[in-house]
Coordinates of C-alpha atoms in Angstrom, one line a residue:
M1042 CA 161.1 100.4 143.8
T1043 CA 163.9 100.0 141.1
S1044 CA 163.3 101.4 137.6
A1045 CA 163.4 97.8 136.3
A1046 CA 160.6 96.8 138.8
A1047 CA 158.6 99.9 137.9
S1048 CA 158.9 99.0 134.2
A1049 CA 157.7 95.5 134.9
V1050 CA 154.7 96.9 136.7
A1051 CA 154.0 99.3 133.9
E1052 CA 153.8 96.6 131.3
P1053 CA 150.8 94.4 132.0
A1054 CA 150.5 91.0 130.5
P1055 CA 148.7 90.8 127.2
S1056 CA 145.0 90.9 127.7
H1057 CA 144.2 88.4 124.9
V1058 CA 145.9 85.4 123.4
R1059 CA 146.3 87.1 120.0
D1060 CA 148.2 89.9 121.7
G1061 CA 150.6 87.5 123.3
L1062 CA 151.3 85.8 120.0
A1063 CA 151.8 89.2 118.3
A1064 CA 154.3 90.2 121.0
I1065 CA 156.3 87.1 120.4
A1066 CA 156.3 87.6 116.6
T1067 CA 157.4 91.2 116.8
E1068 CA 160.0 90.8 119.6
I1069 CA 162.3 88.4 117.8
R1070 CA 165.4 90.3 116.7
F1071 CA 168.1 89.0 114.4
E1072 CA 170.8 90.5 116.7
D1073 CA 169.5 88.2 119.5
L1074 CA 169.5 85.0 117.5
P1075 CA 172.3 82.5 118.3
H1076 CA 174.5 81.5 115.5
K1077 CA 173.0 78.0 115.4
V1078 CA 169.6 79.4 114.9
V1079 CA 170.7 81.6 112.0
A1080 CA 172.5 78.6 110.5
K1081 CA 169.3 76.4 110.8
A1082 CA 167.2 79.2 109.2
K1083 CA 169.6 79.4 106.2
M1084 CA 169.6 75.6 105.9
L1085 CA 165.8 75.6 105.8
I1086 CA 165.7 78.4 103.2
L1087 CA 168.2 76.5 101.0
D1088 CA 166.1 73.3 101.4
T1089 CA 162.8 75.1 100.7
V1090 CA 164.1 76.9 97.6
G1091 CA 165.4 73.6 96.3
C1092 CA 162.0 72.1 96.8
A1093 CA 160.4 75.0 95.0
L1094 CA 162.7 74.7 92.0
G1095 CA 162.1 71.0 91.9
G1096 CA 158.4 71.5 92.0
L1097 CA 158.2 73.9 89.0
S1098 CA 157.5 71.0 86.6
G1099 CA 154.5 69.7 88.6
A1100 CA 151.1 70.0 87.0
P1101 CA 149.6 71.9 90.0
T1102 CA 152.4 74.4 89.8
R1103 CA 151.9 74.9 86.1
A1104 CA 148.1 75.3 86.7
V1105 CA 148.7 77.9 89.4
H1106 CA 151.2 79.8 87.3
A1107 CA 148.6 80.0 84.5
M1108 CA 146.0 81.2 86.9
V1109 CA 148.3 83.9 88.3
E1110 CA 149.3 85.0 84.8
A1111 CA 145.6 85.3 83.9
L1112 CA 144.9 87.4 87.0
G1113 CA 147.9 89.7 86.5
G1114 CA 148.6 91.8 89.5
R1115 CA 150.9 94.7 90.5
P1116 CA 154.5 93.6 89.9
E1117 CA 155.6 93.5 93.5
A1118 CA 157.3 90.1 93.8
T1119 CA 159.0 87.4 91.8
I1120 CA 157.3 84.2 90.7
I1121 CA 160.0 81.5 91.0
G1122 CA 160.8 80.1 87.6
A1123 CA 158.9 82.7 85.7
Q1124 CA 159.8 86.0 84.0
A1125 CA 156.6 87.7 85.1
R1126 CA 156.1 89.4 88.5
T1127 CA 152.9 89.7 90.4
S1128 CA 151.4 90.9 93.7
C1129 CA 152.9 89.7 96.9
A1130 CA 149.8 87.7 97.7
L1131 CA 149.7 85.9 94.3
A1132 CA 153.4 85.3 94.3
T1133 CA 152.9 83.6 97.7
F1134 CA 150.3 81.4 96.2
A1135 CA 152.5 80.5 93.2
N1136 CA 155.7 79.9 95.0
G1137 CA 154.0 78.1 97.9
T1138 CA 152.5 75.6 95.5
A1139 CA 155.9 75.0 93.8
L1140 CA 157.7 74.4 97.1
R1141 CA 155.0 72.0 98.3
Y1142 CA 154.4 69.9 95.2
L1143 CA 157.1 67.3 95.6
D1144 CA 156.3 66.8 99.3
V1145 CA 159.9 66.9 100.3
N1146 CA 160.0 70.1 102.3
D1147 CA 160.6 70.1 106.0
Y1148 CA 158.2 68.9 108.7
Y1149 CA 157.4 68.8 112.5
F1150 CA 155.3 66.8 114.9
G1151 CA 153.5 68.2 117.9
R1152 CA 149.8 67.7 118.6
D1153 CA 149.6 68.4 114.9
P1154 CA 152.2 68.0 112.1
A1155 CA 153.5 71.0 110.2
H1156 CA 155.3 72.0 107.0
A1157 CA 156.3 75.4 108.2
S1158 CA 158.6 76.0 105.3
G1159 CA 155.5 77.1 103.4
N1160 CA 155.8 80.4 105.3
L1161 CA 158.9 81.2 103.2
A1162 CA 156.7 81.8 100.2
A1163 CA 155.0 84.6 102.1
I1164 CA 158.2 85.9 103.6
L1165 CA 160.1 86.2 100.3
A1166 CA 157.1 87.8 98.5
V1167 CA 156.4 90.4 101.2
G1168 CA 160.1 90.9 101.9
E1169 CA 160.7 91.7 98.2
K1170 CA 157.9 94.1 98.1
S1171 CA 159.1 95.8 101.3
G1172 CA 162.8 95.9 100.4
A1173 CA 163.7 93.6 103.3
S1174 CA 167.3 92.7 104.1
G1175 CA 168.5 89.2 104.4
R1176 CA 168.5 89.5 108.2
D1177 CA 164.9 90.6 108.1
I1178 CA 164.0 87.5 106.1
I1179 CA 165.8 85.2 108.6
A1180 CA 164.2 86.8 111.6
A1181 CA 160.7 86.7 110.0
L1182 CA 161.2 83.0 109.3
V1183 CA 162.2 82.3 112.9
A1184 CA 159.1 84.2 114.0
A1185 CA 156.9 82.2 111.6
Y1186 CA 158.2 78.9 112.8
E1187 CA 157.8 80.0 116.5
V1188 CA 154.1 80.9 116.0
Q1189 CA 153.3 77.8 113.9
F1190 CA 155.1 75.3 116.1
R1191 CA 153.4 76.8 119.2
L1192 CA 150.1 76.1 117.7
C1193 CA 151.2 72.6 116.8
D1194 CA 152.3 72.0 120.4
H1195 CA 149.5 73.6 122.3
A1196 CA 146.3 73.9 120.2
G1197 CA 143.7 71.2 119.4
T1198 CA 142.0 68.4 121.4
P1199 CA 143.2 65.9 120.6
S1200 CA 144.5 67.8 117.5
L1201 CA 143.2 69.8 114.6
W1202 CA 144.0 66.9 112.3
D1203 CA 141.8 64.5 114.2
R1204 CA 139.0 67.0 114.3
G1205 CA 139.0 67.3 110.5
W1206 CA 141.0 70.4 110.1
H1207 CA 144.1 70.4 108.0
H1208 CA 147.3 71.3 109.9
A1209 CA 147.9 74.1 107.4
T1210 CA 145.2 76.0 109.3
N1211 CA 148.0 76.9 111.7
M1212 CA 150.0 78.5 108.9
S1213 CA 147.5 81.2 108.4
Y1214 CA 148.5 82.6 111.8
A1215 CA 152.2 82.1 111.2
S1216 CA 152.3 83.8 107.7
A1217 CA 150.2 86.6 109.0
A1218 CA 152.7 87.2 111.8
A1219 CA 155.7 87.1 109.4
A1220 CA 154.0 89.3 106.8
A1221 CA 152.9 91.9 109.3
R1222 CA 156.5 92.0 110.7
L1223 CA 158.0 92.6 107.2
M1224 CA 155.4 95.3 106.5
G1225 CA 156.6 97.1 109.6
L1226 CA 153.4 96.7 111.6
D1227 CA 153.6 97.1 115.3
A1228 CA 152.4 94.5 117.8
A1229 CA 148.8 96.0 118.0
R1230 CA 148.4 95.9 114.2
T1231 CA 150.0 92.4 114.1
A1232 CA 147.5 91.2 116.6
E1233 CA 144.7 92.4 114.2
A1234 CA 146.4 90.5 111.4
L1235 CA 146.4 87.3 113.5
A1236 CA 142.8 87.8 114.3
I1237 CA 141.8 88.3 110.7
A1238 CA 143.8 85.3 109.6
G1239 CA 142.2 83.1 112.3
T1240 CA 138.8 84.2 111.2
H1241 CA 139.3 83.3 107.6
G1242 CA 142.0 80.6 107.4
N1243 CA 140.6 77.2 108.3
I1244 CA 141.1 74.3 105.9
L1245 CA 139.4 70.9 105.9
T1246 CA 141.3 67.6 106.0
E1247 CA 138.9 66.1 103.5
S1248 CA 141.2 67.5 100.8
M1249 CA 143.7 64.8 101.7
R1250 CA 141.4 61.7 101.6
G1251 CA 140.4 59.4 98.9
R1252 CA 142.0 59.9 95.5
M1253 CA 144.0 62.9 96.9
A1254 CA 142.9 65.9 94.9
T1255 CA 145.6 67.8 93.1
I1256 CA 144.9 70.9 95.3
K1257 CA 147.0 69.1 97.9
A1258 CA 150.0 71.0 96.6
T1259 CA 148.1 74.3 97.1
I1260 CA 146.9 73.9 100.6
E1261 CA 149.8 75.5 102.5
A1262 CA 150.1 78.0 99.7
V1263 CA 146.5 79.1 100.2
A1264 CA 147.1 79.4 104.0
A1265 CA 150.2 81.5 103.5
K1266 CA 148.5 83.7 100.9
G1267 CA 145.6 84.2 103.4
G1268 CA 148.1 85.2 106.1
V1269 CA 149.6 87.8 103.7
E1270 CA 146.1 89.1 102.9
A1271 CA 145.3 89.3 106.6
A1272 CA 148.4 91.4 107.2
L1273 CA 147.5 93.7 104.3
M1274 CA 144.0 94.1 105.7
A1275 CA 145.4 95.0 109.1
A1276 CA 147.9 97.5 107.4
H1277 CA 144.9 99.2 105.8
G1278 CA 143.0 99.6 109.1
L1279 CA 140.8 96.5 109.2
T1280 CA 140.4 94.8 112.6
G1281 CA 139.7 91.3 113.7
P1282 CA 138.0 89.9 116.9
E1283 CA 139.9 90.6 120.1
T1284 CA 138.9 87.2 121.4
I1285 CA 139.6 85.2 118.3
F1286 CA 141.1 82.4 120.4
E1287 CA 139.4 82.5 123.8
G1288 CA 135.9 83.9 122.8
A1289 CA 132.7 81.9 123.5
Y1290 CA 132.6 81.3 119.7
G1291 CA 136.3 81.7 119.1
W1292 CA 138.8 79.6 117.3
D1293 CA 139.7 77.6 120.4
R1294 CA 136.2 76.3 120.9
A1295 CA 134.9 76.2 117.3
V1296 CA 138.0 74.8 115.5
A1297 CA 140.6 73.5 118.0
G1298 CA 138.2 72.0 120.5
G1299 CA 140.5 73.0 123.4
S1300 CA 144.0 74.4 123.8
D1301 CA 146.6 75.3 126.4
L1302 CA 146.1 79.0 125.8
P1303 CA 148.6 80.3 128.5
A1304 CA 151.3 78.1 127.0
L1305 CA 150.4 79.3 123.5
A1306 CA 151.0 82.9 124.4
A1307 CA 153.8 82.5 126.9
P1308 CA 156.8 84.9 126.5
L1309 CA 159.9 83.8 124.7
D1310 CA 162.3 82.0 126.9
G1311 CA 165.5 82.0 124.9
T1312 CA 164.8 78.9 122.9
F1313 CA 163.6 78.9 119.3
R1314 CA 161.3 76.3 118.0
I1315 CA 162.7 76.5 114.5
M1316 CA 165.6 74.3 115.8
Q1317 CA 163.1 71.4 116.0
A1318 CA 162.2 71.4 112.3
R1319 CA 163.0 68.1 110.5
I1320 CA 164.4 68.0 107.0
K1321 CA 163.2 65.3 104.6
P1322 CA 165.8 63.3 102.7
F1323 CA 163.1 61.3 100.8
E1324 CA 160.2 62.3 98.6
A1325 CA 157.6 60.8 101.0
F1326 CA 155.1 62.0 103.5
S1327 CA 156.5 63.0 106.8
P1328 CA 155.9 59.9 109.0
A1329 CA 157.4 57.6 106.3
Q1330 CA 160.9 59.0 106.4
G1331 CA 162.0 56.3 108.9
L1332 CA 160.1 53.7 107.0
V1333 CA 161.9 54.5 103.7
Q1334 CA 165.2 54.5 105.5
A1335 CA 164.5 51.0 106.9
A1336 CA 163.5 49.7 103.5
L1337 CA 166.7 51.2 102.0
D1338 CA 168.8 49.6 104.7
L1339 CA 167.2 46.2 103.9
R1340 CA 167.9 46.8 100.2
A1341 CA 171.6 47.6 100.9
R1342 CA 171.9 44.5 103.0
L1343 CA 170.0 41.9 101.0
S1344 CA 169.6 43.2 97.4
P1345 CA 166.5 41.0 97.2
Q1346 CA 164.9 40.3 93.9
P1347 CA 161.2 41.1 93.7
E1348 CA 160.2 37.5 92.9
D1349 CA 162.0 36.3 96.1
I1350 CA 159.9 38.5 98.4
V1351 CA 156.8 36.8 99.8
A1352 CA 155.7 39.6 102.2
I1353 CA 156.7 43.1 103.3
E1354 CA 155.5 44.3 106.7
G1355 CA 155.9 47.9 107.8
R1356 CA 155.7 48.8 111.5
F1357 CA 154.4 52.3 112.3
P1358 CA 153.1 54.4 115.2
Q1359 CA 149.4 53.8 115.7
Q1360 CA 148.8 57.5 115.4
I1361 CA 149.8 57.4 111.7
L1362 CA 147.5 54.4 111.0
D1363 CA 144.7 56.5 112.6
W1364 CA 145.3 59.6 110.5
P1365 CA 142.4 60.7 108.3
T1366 CA 144.6 60.2 105.2
S1367 CA 145.2 56.5 106.0
D1368 CA 142.4 55.2 103.8
G1369 CA 142.2 52.3 101.4
Q1370 CA 143.2 54.2 98.2
K1371 CA 146.7 54.5 99.6
A1372 CA 147.2 50.7 99.3
A1373 CA 147.3 50.8 95.4
P1374 CA 148.2 54.3 94.4
T1375 CA 147.9 55.4 90.8
T1376 CA 149.1 59.0 91.1
K1377 CA 152.1 60.8 92.6
E1378 CA 149.8 62.5 95.1
L1379 CA 148.7 59.1 96.4
A1380 CA 152.0 57.3 96.0
D1381 CA 154.1 59.7 98.2
H1382 CA 151.5 59.3 100.9
S1383 CA 151.3 55.5 100.6
P1384 CA 153.5 53.6 103.1
Y1385 CA 152.9 50.4 101.0
Y1386 CA 154.2 52.0 97.8
L1387 CA 157.1 53.7 99.6
M1388 CA 158.4 50.4 101.1
A1389 CA 158.0 48.5 97.8
V1390 CA 159.7 51.1 95.6
A1391 CA 162.6 51.7 98.1
L1392 CA 163.2 47.9 98.2
M1393 CA 163.2 47.7 94.4
D1394 CA 165.1 50.9 93.5
G1395 CA 167.3 51.6 96.4
A1396 CA 166.0 55.2 96.2
C1397 CA 163.0 57.4 96.9
G1398 CA 163.2 60.5 94.8
P1399 CA 161.7 62.1 91.7
A1400 CA 162.4 59.0 89.5
Q1401 CA 160.3 56.8 91.8
F1402 CA 157.1 58.8 91.1
T1403 CA 156.9 59.0 87.3
P1404 CA 153.7 57.6 85.6
E1405 CA 155.9 54.8 84.1
R1406 CA 157.3 53.8 87.5
L1407 CA 153.9 53.9 89.1
A1408 CA 152.5 51.6 86.4
D1409 CA 155.4 49.1 86.5
P1410 CA 153.8 45.6 86.8
V1411 CA 156.6 44.1 88.8
L1412 CA 156.4 46.9 91.3
R1413 CA 152.7 46.6 91.6
T1414 CA 153.0 42.9 92.2
L1415 CA 155.4 43.6 95.0
L1416 CA 153.1 46.4 96.3
A1417 CA 150.3 43.8 96.8
K1418 CA 152.5 42.0 99.3
A1419 CA 152.9 44.9 101.6
T1420 CA 151.0 45.3 104.9
L1421 CA 151.2 47.8 107.9
V1422 CA 150.8 47.1 111.6
A1423 CA 151.1 49.3 114.7
D1424 CA 154.1 49.0 116.9
A1425 CA 153.8 49.7 120.6
A1426 CA 157.3 51.3 121.0
F1427 CA 156.9 53.6 118.0
T1428 CA 153.4 54.6 119.2
R1429 CA 154.8 55.5 122.6
D1430 CA 157.6 57.5 121.2
Y1431 CA 155.7 59.0 118.3
H1432 CA 156.4 62.7 119.1
L1433 CA 160.1 62.0 119.8
G1434 CA 161.1 60.6 116.4
T1435 CA 158.5 58.8 114.3
G1436 CA 160.4 55.6 114.1
A1437 CA 159.5 52.7 111.8
A1438 CA 160.7 49.2 110.8
V1439 CA 160.4 47.0 107.8
T1440 CA 160.4 43.2 107.7
V1441 CA 160.6 41.1 104.6
T1442 CA 159.8 37.4 104.3
L1443 CA 161.7 35.7 101.5
R1444 CA 160.7 32.7 99.4
D1445 CA 163.0 30.3 101.5
G1446 CA 161.0 31.2 104.6
S1447 CA 163.7 33.4 106.1
K1448 CA 163.0 36.9 107.5
A1449 CA 165.0 40.1 107.6
E1450 CA 164.3 43.3 109.5
A1451 CA 165.6 46.8 109.5
V1452 CA 164.7 49.3 112.2
C1453 CA 165.0 53.1 112.0
P1454 CA 164.1 54.6 115.4
L1455 CA 165.1 58.1 114.5
P1456 CA 164.7 59.1 110.8
P1457 CA 167.5 61.0 109.0
G1458 CA 166.9 64.7 109.0
H1459 CA 165.6 64.7 112.6
P1460 CA 167.4 67.4 114.8
D1461 CA 169.1 64.5 116.7
N1462 CA 170.0 62.7 113.5
P1463 CA 170.7 65.7 111.1
L1464 CA 171.7 65.6 107.5
D1465 CA 175.2 66.7 106.9
D1466 CA 176.2 69.5 104.6
A1467 CA 177.0 67.1 101.8
A1468 CA 173.6 65.5 102.0
M1469 CA 171.9 68.9 102.0
A1470 CA 173.9 69.9 98.9
R1471 CA 173.0 66.7 97.1
K1472 CA 169.3 67.1 97.8
F1473 CA 169.4 70.8 96.7
N1474 CA 171.3 69.9 93.5
E1475 CA 169.0 67.0 92.7
H1476 CA 166.1 69.4 92.5
A1477 CA 167.7 72.7 91.4
D1478 CA 170.1 71.6 88.7
P1479 CA 167.4 70.2 86.3
A1480 CA 165.4 73.3 86.8
V1481 CA 168.0 76.1 86.4
G1482 CA 171.3 74.4 85.5
A1483 CA 174.3 73.7 87.7
E1484 CA 175.9 77.1 87.4
R1485 CA 172.7 79.1 88.4
A1486 CA 172.0 76.6 91.2
R1487 CA 175.4 77.2 92.6
A1488 CA 174.8 81.0 92.5
I1489 CA 171.5 80.5 94.3
R1490 CA 173.2 78.4 97.0
D1491 CA 175.9 81.1 97.4
A1492 CA 173.3 83.8 97.7
I1493 CA 171.5 81.9 100.5
A1494 CA 174.7 81.2 102.3
G1495 CA 175.4 84.9 102.4
L1496 CA 171.8 86.0 103.1
D1497 CA 172.6 87.4 106.6
R1498 CA 175.0 89.8 104.9
A1499 CA 172.6 90.9 102.1
R1500 CA 171.3 94.5 102.3
D1501 CA 168.2 93.3 100.3
I1502 CA 167.0 90.2 98.7
R1503 CA 166.8 91.4 95.1
H1504 CA 169.9 89.5 94.0
L1505 CA 168.5 86.2 95.3
M1506 CA 165.0 86.8 93.8
G1507 CA 166.6 87.7 90.5
L1508 CA 168.4 84.4 90.5
L1509 CA 165.1 82.6 91.2
A1510 CA 163.2 84.3 88.3
A1511 CA 163.4 82.7 84.9
P1512 CA 166.2 84.1 82.7
A1513 CA 165.0 86.5 80.0
A1514 CA 164.4 84.8 76.7
N1515 CA 167.4 86.6 75.1
A1516 CA 169.8 86.0 78.0
G1517 CA 173.0 84.1 77.2

């Protein structure tokens, strides 16, 4: 028997699903990452940091900052946009809320959707506490996306979302894996962190229904914070259930309702799921990116006046119309939280303004009587082709009927920001600057962008985190 064969025999397959996931999370090495994976990770970091800077002015972010300030905490990690520092867990909570508030961070669709960029809040906070290098940060992000997207692809019957669990539930595992990695935990301790996170970190979808409570912005942040705390517990010797996934009363049965457990824990095969993350060009919930693009295309082609539009019809995948969040209050939204999840509003405002960014979600814009009259003319229907191809691209179409009886349609089969229809560097820079410049000024935003571009050469992340903190009051 060759030594390689002997080694293969000596290394039995992981005995539990949690062990397989822990092995995946700990085995990813920066040195093994293809250049395109590193480039995608840095692009996502830039995008997510821009989202966080843009989200600093949101009321939920300000409320969480006040709460964190009141709690205090050991000064381990930077609060983006603040002078104070706090514990890595509370920094995860604060920064995770900021990056999620605008609802313009990246997304993914498997059995469940995901906003895996929420893991960056945990990674930056624990990485700063641990003295991590830029390469450590990138590898941890790749590991977090791998764990979360595996859960999106293979867990839930038919999905967590349809069973009443928010998809951020999956982030608890991903952030635990990334945090454990940055804390230097081995695979066995990482498995304990995953088991602890899975025991504690399940979130209800009810939070997204009805009037859309303002805790919406905190949901992934709480999941990521829970992952950090699970890793800290494991680092201090606490253990979780060995059969957290496959046990008779484990997560698979009680929460997911059935999963492909072998696929979930299958060894790495040289591909990296982070490459499938989709970047949002528009401030709108994930499935509506194609819908907004179609409306913008119609606006560019027709420049219709609101009074000339008799009806607006949006065509969507049936899966989106069946989502728990697709309830009646989205038809006439009165808050930003409702509006950026309202296909009706998104179509109407894109047709009127030719844009779908921060200016489209101010209280004044939401209350505009002309816009609200147009909003009342909007309907949604299911489209068979988009339903069939839902997981491939989340396509959409918009048709307007004009006062003279004519109709015009725009179809967006593959939304911009999809891996097969990527945003170019100029579009990424525009999006970052749109959110970062008002928050920190153009010069500081440029320095942040440069620091992220060179992250794979940074010996630690202190320079980047210093740029993300608020300047001292007496700074020039």
